[in-house]
PDB file of C-alpha atoms and ligand atoms in Angstrom:
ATOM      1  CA  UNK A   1      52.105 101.448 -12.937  1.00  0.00           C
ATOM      2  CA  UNK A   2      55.364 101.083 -11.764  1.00  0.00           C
ATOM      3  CA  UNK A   3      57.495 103.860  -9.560  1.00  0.00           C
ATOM      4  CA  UNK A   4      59.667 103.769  -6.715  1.00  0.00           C
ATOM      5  CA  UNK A   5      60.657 106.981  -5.230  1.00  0.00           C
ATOM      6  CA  UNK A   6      63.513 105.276  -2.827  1.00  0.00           C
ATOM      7  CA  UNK A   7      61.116 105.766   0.508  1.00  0.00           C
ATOM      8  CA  UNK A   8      62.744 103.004   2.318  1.00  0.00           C
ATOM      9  CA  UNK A   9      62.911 103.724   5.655  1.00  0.00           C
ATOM     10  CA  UNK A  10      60.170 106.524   5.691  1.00  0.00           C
ATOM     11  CA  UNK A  11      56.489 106.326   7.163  1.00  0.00           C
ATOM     12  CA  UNK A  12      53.427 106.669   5.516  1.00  0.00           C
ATOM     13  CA  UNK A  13      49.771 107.010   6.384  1.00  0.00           C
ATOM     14  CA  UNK A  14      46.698 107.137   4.089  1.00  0.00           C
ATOM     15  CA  UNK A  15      43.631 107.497   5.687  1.00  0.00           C
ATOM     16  CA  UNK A  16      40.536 105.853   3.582  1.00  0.00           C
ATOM     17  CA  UNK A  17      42.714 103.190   3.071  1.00  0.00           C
ATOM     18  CA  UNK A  18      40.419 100.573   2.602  1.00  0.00           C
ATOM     19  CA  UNK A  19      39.595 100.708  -1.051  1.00  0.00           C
ATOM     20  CA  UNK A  20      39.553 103.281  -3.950  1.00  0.00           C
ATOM     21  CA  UNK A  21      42.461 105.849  -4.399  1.00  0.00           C
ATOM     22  CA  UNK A  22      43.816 105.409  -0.698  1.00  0.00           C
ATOM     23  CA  UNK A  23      44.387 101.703  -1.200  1.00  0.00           C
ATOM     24  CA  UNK A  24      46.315 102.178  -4.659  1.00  0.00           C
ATOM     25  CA  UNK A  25      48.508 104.994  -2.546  1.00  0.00           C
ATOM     26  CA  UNK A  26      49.117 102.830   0.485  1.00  0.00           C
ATOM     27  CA  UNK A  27      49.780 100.012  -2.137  1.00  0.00           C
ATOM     28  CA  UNK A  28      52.869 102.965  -3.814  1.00  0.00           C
ATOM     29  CA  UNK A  29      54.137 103.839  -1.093  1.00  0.00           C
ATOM     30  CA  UNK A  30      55.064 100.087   0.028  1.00  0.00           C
ATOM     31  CA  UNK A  31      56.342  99.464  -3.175  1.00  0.00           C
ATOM     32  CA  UNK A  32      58.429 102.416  -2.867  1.00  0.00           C
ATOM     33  CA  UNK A  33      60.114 101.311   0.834  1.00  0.00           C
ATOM     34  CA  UNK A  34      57.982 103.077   3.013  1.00  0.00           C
ATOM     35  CA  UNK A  35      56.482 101.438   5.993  1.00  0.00           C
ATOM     36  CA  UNK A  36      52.647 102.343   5.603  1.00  0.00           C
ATOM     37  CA  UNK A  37      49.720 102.831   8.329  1.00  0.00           C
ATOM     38  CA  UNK A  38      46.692 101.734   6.555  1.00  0.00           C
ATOM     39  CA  UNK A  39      43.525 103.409   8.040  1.00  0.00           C
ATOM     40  CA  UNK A  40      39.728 103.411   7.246  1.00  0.00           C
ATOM     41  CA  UNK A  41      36.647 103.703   8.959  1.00  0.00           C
ATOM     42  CA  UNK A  42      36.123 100.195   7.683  1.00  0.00           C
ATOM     43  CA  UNK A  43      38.024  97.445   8.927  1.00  0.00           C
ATOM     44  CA  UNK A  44      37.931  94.896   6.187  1.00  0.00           C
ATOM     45  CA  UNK A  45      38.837  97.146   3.620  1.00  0.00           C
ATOM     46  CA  UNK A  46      41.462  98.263   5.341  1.00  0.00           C
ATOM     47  CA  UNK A  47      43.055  94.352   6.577  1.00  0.00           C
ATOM     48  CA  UNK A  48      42.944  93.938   2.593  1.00  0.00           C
ATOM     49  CA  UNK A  49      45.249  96.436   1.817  1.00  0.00           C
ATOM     50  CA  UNK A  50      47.510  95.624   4.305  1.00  0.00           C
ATOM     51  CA  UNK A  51      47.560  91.695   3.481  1.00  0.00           C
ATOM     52  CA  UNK A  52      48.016  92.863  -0.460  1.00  0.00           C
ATOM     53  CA  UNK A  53      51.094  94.858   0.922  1.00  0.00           C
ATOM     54  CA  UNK A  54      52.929  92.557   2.909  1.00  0.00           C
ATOM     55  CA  UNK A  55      52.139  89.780   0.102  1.00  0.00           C
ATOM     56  CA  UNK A  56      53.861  91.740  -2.006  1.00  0.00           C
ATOM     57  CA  UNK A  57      57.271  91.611   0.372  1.00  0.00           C
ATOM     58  CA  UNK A  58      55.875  95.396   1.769  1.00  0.00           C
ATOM     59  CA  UNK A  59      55.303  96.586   5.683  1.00  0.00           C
ATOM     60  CA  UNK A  60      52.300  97.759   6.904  1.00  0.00           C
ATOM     61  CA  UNK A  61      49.934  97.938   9.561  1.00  0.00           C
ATOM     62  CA  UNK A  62      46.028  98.841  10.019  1.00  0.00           C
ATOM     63  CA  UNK A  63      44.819 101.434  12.596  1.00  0.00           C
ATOM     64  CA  UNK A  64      40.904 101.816  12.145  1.00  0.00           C
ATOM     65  CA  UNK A  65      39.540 105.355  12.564  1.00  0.00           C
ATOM     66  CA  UNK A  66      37.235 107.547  11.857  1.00  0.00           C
ATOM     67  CA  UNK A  67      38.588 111.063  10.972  1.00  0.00           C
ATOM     68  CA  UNK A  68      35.420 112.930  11.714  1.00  0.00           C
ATOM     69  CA  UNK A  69      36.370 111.810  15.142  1.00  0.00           C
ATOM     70  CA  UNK A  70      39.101 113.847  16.832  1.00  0.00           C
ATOM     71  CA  UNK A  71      39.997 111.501  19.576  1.00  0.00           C
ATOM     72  CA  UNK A  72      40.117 108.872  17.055  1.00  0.00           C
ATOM     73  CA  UNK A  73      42.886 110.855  14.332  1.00  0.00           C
ATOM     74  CA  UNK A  74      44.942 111.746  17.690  1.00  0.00           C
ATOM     75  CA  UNK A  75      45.091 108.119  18.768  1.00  0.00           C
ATOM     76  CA  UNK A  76      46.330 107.289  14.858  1.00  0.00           C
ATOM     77  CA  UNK A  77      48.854 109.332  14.678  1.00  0.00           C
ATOM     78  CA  UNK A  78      50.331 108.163  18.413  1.00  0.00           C
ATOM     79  CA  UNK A  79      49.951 105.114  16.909  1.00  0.00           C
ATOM     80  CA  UNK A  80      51.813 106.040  13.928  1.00  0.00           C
ATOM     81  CA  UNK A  81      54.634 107.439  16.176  1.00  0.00           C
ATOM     82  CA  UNK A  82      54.715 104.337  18.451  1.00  0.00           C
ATOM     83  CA  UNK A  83      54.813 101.342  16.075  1.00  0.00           C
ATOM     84  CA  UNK A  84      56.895 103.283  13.571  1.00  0.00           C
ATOM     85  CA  UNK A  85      58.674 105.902  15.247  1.00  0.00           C
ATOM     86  CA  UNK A  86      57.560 109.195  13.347  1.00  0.00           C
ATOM     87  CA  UNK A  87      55.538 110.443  10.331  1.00  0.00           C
ATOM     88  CA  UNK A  88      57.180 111.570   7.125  1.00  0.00           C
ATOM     89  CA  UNK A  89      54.376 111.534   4.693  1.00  0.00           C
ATOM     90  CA  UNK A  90      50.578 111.500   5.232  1.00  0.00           C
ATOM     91  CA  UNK A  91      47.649 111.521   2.445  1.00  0.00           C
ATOM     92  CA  UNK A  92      44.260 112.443   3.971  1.00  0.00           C
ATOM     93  CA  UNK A  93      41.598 111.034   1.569  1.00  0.00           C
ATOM     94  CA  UNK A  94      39.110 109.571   3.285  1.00  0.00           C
ATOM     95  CA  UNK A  95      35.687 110.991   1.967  1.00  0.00           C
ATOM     96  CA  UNK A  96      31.810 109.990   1.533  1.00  0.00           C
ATOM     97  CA  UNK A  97      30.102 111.233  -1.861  1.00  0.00           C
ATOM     98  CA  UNK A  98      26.187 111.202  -1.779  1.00  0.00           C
ATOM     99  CA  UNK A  99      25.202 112.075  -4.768  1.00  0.00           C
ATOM    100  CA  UNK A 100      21.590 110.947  -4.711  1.00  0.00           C
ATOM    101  CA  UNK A 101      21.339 112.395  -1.125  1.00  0.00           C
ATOM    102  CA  UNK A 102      20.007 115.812  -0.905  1.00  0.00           C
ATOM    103  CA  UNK A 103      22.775 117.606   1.038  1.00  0.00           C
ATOM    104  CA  UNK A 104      20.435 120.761   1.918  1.00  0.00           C
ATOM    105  CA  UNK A 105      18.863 118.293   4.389  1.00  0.00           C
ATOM    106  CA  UNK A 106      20.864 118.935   7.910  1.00  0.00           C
ATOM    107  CA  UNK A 107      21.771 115.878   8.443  1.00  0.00           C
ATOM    108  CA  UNK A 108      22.781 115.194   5.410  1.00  0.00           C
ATOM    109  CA  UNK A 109      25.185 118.499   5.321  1.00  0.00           C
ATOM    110  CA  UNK A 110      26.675 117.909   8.555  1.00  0.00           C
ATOM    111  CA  UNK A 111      28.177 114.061   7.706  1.00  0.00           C
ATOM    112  CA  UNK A 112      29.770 115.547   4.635  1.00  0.00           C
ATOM    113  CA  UNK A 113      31.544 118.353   6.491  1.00  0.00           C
ATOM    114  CA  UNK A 114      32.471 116.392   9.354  1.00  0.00           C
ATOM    115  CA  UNK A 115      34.229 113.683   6.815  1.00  0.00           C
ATOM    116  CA  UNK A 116      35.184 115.639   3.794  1.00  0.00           C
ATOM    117  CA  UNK A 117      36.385 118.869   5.711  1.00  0.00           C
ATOM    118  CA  UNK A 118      36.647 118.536   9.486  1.00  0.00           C
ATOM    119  CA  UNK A 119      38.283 115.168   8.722  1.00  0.00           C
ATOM    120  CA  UNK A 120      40.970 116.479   7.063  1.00  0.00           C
ATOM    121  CA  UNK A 121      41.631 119.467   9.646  1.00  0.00           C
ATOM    122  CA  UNK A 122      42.057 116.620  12.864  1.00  0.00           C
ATOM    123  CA  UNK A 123      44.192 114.672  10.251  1.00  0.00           C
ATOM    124  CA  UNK A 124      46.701 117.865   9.140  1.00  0.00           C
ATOM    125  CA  UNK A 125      46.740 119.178  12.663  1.00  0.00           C
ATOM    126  CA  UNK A 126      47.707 116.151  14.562  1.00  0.00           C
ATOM    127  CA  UNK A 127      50.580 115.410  11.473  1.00  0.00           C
ATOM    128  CA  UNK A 128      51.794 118.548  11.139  1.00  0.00           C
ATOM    129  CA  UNK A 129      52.604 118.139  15.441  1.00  0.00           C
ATOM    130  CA  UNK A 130      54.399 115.051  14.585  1.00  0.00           C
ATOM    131  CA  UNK A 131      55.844 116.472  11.894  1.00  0.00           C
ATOM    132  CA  UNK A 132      57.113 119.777  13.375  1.00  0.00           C
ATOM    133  CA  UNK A 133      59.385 117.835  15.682  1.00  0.00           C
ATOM    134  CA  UNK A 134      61.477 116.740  13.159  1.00  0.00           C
ATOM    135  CA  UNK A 135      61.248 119.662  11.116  1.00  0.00           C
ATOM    136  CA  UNK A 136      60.106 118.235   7.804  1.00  0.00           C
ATOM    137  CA  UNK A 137      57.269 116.298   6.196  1.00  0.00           C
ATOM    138  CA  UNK A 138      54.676 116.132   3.469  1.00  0.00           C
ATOM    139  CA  UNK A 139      50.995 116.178   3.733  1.00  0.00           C
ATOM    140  CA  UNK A 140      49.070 115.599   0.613  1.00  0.00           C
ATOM    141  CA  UNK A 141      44.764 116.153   1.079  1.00  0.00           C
ATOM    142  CA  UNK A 142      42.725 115.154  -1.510  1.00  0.00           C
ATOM    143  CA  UNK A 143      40.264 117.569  -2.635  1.00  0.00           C
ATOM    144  CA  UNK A 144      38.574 116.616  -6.021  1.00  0.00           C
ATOM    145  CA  UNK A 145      37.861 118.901  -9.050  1.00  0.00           C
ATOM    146  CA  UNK A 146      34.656 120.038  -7.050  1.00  0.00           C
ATOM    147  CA  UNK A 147      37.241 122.053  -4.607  1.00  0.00           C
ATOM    148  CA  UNK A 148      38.097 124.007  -8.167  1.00  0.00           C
ATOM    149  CA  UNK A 149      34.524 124.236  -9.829  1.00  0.00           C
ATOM    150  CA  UNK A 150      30.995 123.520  -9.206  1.00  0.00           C
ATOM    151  CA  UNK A 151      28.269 121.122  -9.448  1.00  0.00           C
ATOM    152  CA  UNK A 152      24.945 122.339  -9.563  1.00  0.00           C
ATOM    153  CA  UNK A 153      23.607 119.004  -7.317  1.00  0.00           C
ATOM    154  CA  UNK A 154      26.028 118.877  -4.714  1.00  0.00           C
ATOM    155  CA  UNK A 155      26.352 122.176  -1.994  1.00  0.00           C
ATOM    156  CA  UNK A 156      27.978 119.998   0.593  1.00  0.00           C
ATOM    157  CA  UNK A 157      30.482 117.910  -1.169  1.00  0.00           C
ATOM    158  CA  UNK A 158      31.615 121.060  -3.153  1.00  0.00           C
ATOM    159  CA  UNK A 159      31.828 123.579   0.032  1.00  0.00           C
ATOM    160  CA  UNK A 160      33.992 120.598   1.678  1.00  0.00           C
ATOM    161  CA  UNK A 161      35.966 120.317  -1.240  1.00  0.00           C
ATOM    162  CA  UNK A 162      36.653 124.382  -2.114  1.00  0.00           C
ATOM    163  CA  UNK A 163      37.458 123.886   2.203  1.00  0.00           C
ATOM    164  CA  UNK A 164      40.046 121.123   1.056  1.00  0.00           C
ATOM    165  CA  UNK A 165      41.685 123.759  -1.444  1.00  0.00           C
ATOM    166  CA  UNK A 166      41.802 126.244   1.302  1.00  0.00           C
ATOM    167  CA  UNK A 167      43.095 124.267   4.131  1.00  0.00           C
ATOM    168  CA  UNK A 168      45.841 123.364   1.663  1.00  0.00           C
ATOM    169  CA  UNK A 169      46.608 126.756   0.835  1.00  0.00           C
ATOM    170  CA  UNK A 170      46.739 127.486   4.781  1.00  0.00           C
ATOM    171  CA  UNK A 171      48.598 124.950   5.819  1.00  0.00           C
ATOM    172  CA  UNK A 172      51.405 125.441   2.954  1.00  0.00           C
ATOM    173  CA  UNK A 173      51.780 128.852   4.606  1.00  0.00           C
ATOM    174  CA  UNK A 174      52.130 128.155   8.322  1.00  0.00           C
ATOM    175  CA  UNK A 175      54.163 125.619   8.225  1.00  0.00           C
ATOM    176  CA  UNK A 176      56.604 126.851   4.740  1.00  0.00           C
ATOM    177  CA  UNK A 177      59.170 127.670   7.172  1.00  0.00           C
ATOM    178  CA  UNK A 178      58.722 124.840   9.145  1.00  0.00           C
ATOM    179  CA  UNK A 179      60.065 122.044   6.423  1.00  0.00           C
ATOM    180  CA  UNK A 180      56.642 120.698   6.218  1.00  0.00           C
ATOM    181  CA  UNK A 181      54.954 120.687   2.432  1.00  0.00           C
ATOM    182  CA  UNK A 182      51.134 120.418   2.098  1.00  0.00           C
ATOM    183  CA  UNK A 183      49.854 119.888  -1.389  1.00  0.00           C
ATOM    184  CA  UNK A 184      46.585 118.540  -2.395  1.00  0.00           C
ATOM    185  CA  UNK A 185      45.417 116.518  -5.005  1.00  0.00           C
ATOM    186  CA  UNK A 186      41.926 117.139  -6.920  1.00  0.00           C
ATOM    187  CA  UNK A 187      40.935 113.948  -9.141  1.00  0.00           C
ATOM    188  CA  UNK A 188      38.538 114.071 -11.937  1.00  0.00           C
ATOM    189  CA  UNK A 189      36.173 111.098 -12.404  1.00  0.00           C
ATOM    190  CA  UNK A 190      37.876 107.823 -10.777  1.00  0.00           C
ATOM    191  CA  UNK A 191      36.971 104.475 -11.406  1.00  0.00           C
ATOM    192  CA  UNK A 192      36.585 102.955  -7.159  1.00  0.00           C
ATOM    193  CA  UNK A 193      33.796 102.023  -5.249  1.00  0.00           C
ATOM    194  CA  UNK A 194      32.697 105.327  -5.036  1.00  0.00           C
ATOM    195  CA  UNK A 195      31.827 105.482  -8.166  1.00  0.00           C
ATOM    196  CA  UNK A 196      30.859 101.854  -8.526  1.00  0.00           C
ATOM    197  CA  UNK A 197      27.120 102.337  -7.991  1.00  0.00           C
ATOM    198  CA  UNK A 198      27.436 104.355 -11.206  1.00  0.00           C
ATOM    199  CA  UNK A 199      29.459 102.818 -13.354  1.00  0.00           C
ATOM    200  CA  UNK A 200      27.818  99.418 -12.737  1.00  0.00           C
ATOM    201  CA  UNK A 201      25.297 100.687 -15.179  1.00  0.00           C
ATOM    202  CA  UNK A 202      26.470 100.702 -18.344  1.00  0.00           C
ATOM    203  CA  UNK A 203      24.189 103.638 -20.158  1.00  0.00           C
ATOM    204  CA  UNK A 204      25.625 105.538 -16.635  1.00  0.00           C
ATOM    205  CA  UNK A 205      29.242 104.423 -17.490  1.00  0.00           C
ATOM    206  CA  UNK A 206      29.243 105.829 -20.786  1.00  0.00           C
ATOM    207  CA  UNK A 207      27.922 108.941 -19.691  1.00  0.00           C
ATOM    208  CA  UNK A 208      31.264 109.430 -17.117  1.00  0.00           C
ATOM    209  CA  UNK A 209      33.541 108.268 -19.811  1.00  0.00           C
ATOM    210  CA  UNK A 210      32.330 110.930 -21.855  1.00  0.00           C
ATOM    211  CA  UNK A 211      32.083 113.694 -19.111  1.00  0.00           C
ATOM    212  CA  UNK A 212      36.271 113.356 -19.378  1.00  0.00           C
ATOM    213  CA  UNK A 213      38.317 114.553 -22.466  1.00  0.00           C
ATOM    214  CA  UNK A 214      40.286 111.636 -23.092  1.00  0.00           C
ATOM    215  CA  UNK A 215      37.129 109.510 -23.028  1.00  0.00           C
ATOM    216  CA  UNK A 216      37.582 107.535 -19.901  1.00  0.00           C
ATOM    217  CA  UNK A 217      37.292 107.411 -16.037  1.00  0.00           C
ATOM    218  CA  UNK A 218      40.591 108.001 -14.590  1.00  0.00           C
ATOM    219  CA  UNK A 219      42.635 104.718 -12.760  1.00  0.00           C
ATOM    220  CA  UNK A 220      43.119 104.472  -8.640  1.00  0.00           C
ATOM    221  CA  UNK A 221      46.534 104.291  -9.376  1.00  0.00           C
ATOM    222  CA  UNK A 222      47.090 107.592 -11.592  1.00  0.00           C
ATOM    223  CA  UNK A 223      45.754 109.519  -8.614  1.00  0.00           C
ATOM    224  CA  UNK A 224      48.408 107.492  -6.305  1.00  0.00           C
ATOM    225  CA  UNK A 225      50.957 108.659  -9.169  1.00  0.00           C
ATOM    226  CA  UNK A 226      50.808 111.938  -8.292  1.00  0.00           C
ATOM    227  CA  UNK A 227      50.508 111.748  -4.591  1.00  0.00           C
ATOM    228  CA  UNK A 228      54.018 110.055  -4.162  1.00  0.00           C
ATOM    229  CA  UNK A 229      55.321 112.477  -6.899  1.00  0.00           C
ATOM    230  CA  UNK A 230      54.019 115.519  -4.335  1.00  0.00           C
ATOM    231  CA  UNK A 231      55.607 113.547  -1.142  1.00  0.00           C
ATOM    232  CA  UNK A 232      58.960 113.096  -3.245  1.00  0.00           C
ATOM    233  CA  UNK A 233      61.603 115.423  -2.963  1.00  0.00           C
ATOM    234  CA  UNK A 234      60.833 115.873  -6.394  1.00  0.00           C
ATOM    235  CA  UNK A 235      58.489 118.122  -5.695  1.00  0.00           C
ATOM    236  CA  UNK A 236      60.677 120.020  -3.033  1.00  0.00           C
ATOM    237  CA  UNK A 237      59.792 123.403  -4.214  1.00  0.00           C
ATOM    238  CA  UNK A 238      56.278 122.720  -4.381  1.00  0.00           C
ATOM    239  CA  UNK A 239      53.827 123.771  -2.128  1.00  0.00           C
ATOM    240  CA  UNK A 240      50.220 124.649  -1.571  1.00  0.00           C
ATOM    241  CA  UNK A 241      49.666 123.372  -4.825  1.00  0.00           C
ATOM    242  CA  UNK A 242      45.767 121.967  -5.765  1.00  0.00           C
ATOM    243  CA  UNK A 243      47.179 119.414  -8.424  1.00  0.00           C
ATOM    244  CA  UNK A 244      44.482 118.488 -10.970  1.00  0.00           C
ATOM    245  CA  UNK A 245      44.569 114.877 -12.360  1.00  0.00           C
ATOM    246  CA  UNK A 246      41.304 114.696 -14.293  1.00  0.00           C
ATOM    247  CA  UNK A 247      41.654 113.244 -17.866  1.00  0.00           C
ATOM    248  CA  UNK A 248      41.056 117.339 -19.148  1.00  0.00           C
ATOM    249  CA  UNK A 249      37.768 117.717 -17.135  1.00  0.00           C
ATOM    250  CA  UNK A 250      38.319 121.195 -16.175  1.00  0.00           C
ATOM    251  CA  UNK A 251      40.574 121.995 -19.060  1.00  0.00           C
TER     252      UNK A 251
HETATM  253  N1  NAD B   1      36.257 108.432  -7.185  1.00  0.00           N
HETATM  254  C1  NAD B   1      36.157 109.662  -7.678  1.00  0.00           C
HETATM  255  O1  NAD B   1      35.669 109.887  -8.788  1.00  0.00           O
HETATM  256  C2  NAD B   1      36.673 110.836  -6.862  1.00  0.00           C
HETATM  257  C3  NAD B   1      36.765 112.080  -7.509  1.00  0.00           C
HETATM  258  C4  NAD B   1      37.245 113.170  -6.788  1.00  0.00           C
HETATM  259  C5  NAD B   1      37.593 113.030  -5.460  1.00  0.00           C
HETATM  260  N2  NAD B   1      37.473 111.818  -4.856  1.00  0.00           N
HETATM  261  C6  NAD B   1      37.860 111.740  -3.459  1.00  0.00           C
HETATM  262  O2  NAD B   1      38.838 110.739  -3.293  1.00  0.00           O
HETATM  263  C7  NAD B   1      38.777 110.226  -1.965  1.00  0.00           C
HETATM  264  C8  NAD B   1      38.761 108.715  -2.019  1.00  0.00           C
HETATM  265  O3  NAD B   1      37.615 108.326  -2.711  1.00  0.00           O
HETATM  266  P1  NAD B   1      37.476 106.927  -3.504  1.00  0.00           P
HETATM  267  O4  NAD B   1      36.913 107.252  -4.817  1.00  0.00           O
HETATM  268  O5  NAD B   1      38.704 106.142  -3.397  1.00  0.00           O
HETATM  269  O6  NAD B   1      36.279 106.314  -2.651  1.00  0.00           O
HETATM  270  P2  NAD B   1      36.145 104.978  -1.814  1.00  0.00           P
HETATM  271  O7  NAD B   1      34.745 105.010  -1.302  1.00  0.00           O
HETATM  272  O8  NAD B   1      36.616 103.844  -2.594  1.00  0.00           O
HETATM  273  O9  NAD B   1      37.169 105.211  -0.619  1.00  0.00           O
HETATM  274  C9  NAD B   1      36.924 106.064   0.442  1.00  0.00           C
HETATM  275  C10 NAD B   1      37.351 105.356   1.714  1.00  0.00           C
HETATM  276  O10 NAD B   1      37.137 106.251   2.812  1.00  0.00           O
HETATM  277  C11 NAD B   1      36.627 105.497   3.890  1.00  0.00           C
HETATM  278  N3  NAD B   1      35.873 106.369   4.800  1.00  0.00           N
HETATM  279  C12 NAD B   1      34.620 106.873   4.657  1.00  0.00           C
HETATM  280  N4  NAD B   1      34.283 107.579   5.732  1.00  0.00           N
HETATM  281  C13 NAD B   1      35.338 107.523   6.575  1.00  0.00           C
HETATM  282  C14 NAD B   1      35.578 108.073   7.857  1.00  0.00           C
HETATM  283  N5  NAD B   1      34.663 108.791   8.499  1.00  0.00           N
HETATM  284  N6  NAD B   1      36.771 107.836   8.445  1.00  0.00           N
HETATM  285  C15 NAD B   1      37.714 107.089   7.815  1.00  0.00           C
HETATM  286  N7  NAD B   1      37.530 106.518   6.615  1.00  0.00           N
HETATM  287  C16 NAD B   1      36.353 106.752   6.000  1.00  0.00           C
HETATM  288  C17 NAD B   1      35.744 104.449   3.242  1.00  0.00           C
HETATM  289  O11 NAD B   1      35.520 103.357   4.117  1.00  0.00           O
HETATM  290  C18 NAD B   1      36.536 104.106   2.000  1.00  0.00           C
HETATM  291  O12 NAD B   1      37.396 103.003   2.186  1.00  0.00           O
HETATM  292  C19 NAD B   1      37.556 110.860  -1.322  1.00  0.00           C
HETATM  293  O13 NAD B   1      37.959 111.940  -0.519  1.00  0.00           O
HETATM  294  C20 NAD B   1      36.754 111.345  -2.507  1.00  0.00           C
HETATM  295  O14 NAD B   1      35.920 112.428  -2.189  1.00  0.00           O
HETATM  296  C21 NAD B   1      37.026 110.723  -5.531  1.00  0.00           C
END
């Protein structure tokens, strides 16, 4: 998928950047100028990206954290601010699915939230500092279609997800005035290595091609797609907008 959106010269950070839908948007926005912070909890994942970006002629840099860790999304976005000088676009995605985990066990609740919901809070409150400064900025979350509709297995991942949605929709409002945009994306069923432990079966693979419309798992980079079209002054009138890219899933 080709796009270039004429970011040279602007910063980007994806957190989650290690594989998945945060490495195919890290992988954009270096193809479309920007200088990228590549973060994950995991640090191999996240050296990958980086060497597939500056093998590509692309700048970028890994800062490992953990965004259920508030010390740790502070220090990243200092980070961000020292080795780049400021912060024009951020996509928050890191996220943990469980789904054979039974999220009414405590423990099991509390690691979602802290990832899928708190994460994203330290992440947007920290940027949104940086990005206040200058006075503009765009902050893209990614929810999923369970932050729209339910599923009957999951309580955790779909409370953090309908949290997502509303986070969005708060910080599009305190900060409208402010020349900061937050948007978030909500992807249907996405072919990473989230979803690998599924698909790897193929009775299981069928049955998620078929859960979709158009008869297929969406593509990394179609998410990616619409993240850079959200950060682009393209979408300059745009704003606490849940944007659904799901093959017709919730159509
Ligand atoms: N794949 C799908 O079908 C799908 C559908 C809807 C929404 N999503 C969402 O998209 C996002 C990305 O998922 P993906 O499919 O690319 O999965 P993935 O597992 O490939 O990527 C998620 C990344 O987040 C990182 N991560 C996990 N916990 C972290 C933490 N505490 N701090 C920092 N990084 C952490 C992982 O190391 C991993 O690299 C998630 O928020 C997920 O909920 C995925």
């Amino acid at each position: 998928m080709r796009m270039n959106y004429g970011f040279e010269g602007r910063v980007a950070l994806v957190t989650g950047a290690g594989g998945g839908i945060g490495r195919a948007t890290a992988i954009a926005f270096a193809a479309s100028g920007a200088s990228v912070v590549v973060s994950d909890i995991a640090e191999e994942g996240g050296r990958e990206t980086v060497e597939l970006i500056v093998k590509a002629g692309g700048r970028a840099l890994f800062q490992r954290c953990n965004v259920a860790d508030p010390e740790d999304v502070k220090a990243l976005i200092n980070h961000t601010i020292t080795e780049f000088g400021a912060l024009d676009f951020a996509h928050n995605n890191a996220g943990i699915n469980s789904p054979t985990a039974n999220e009414y066990e405590d423990d099991v609740w509390a690691r979602s939230l802290s990832i899928n919901l708190s994460g994203i809070m330290y992440c947007m409150r920290e940027e949104a500092e940086a990005m206040l400064k200058r006075g503009k900025g765009a902050i893209v979350n990614t929810a999923s279609i369970n932050g729209l509709v339910g599923n009957g297995a999951q309580p955790a991942y779909v409370a953090a997800k309908h949290g997502v949605v509303g986070l969005t929709r708060h910080g599009a409002l305190r900060w409208a005035k402010n020349g900061i945009r937050v948007n978030a994306v909500c992807p249907g069923v996405i072919e990473t290595p989230m979803t690998a432990p599924l698909t790897s079966n193929p009775e299981m693979r069928k049955v998620l091609d078929g859960m979709t419309p158009m008869g297929r798992m969406g593509q990394p980079e179609e998410i990616a797609a619409a993240v850079l079209w959200l950060c682009s002054d393209q979408a300059s009138f745009v704003t606490g907008h849940p944007l659904v890219v799901d093959g017709g899933a919730t159509a």
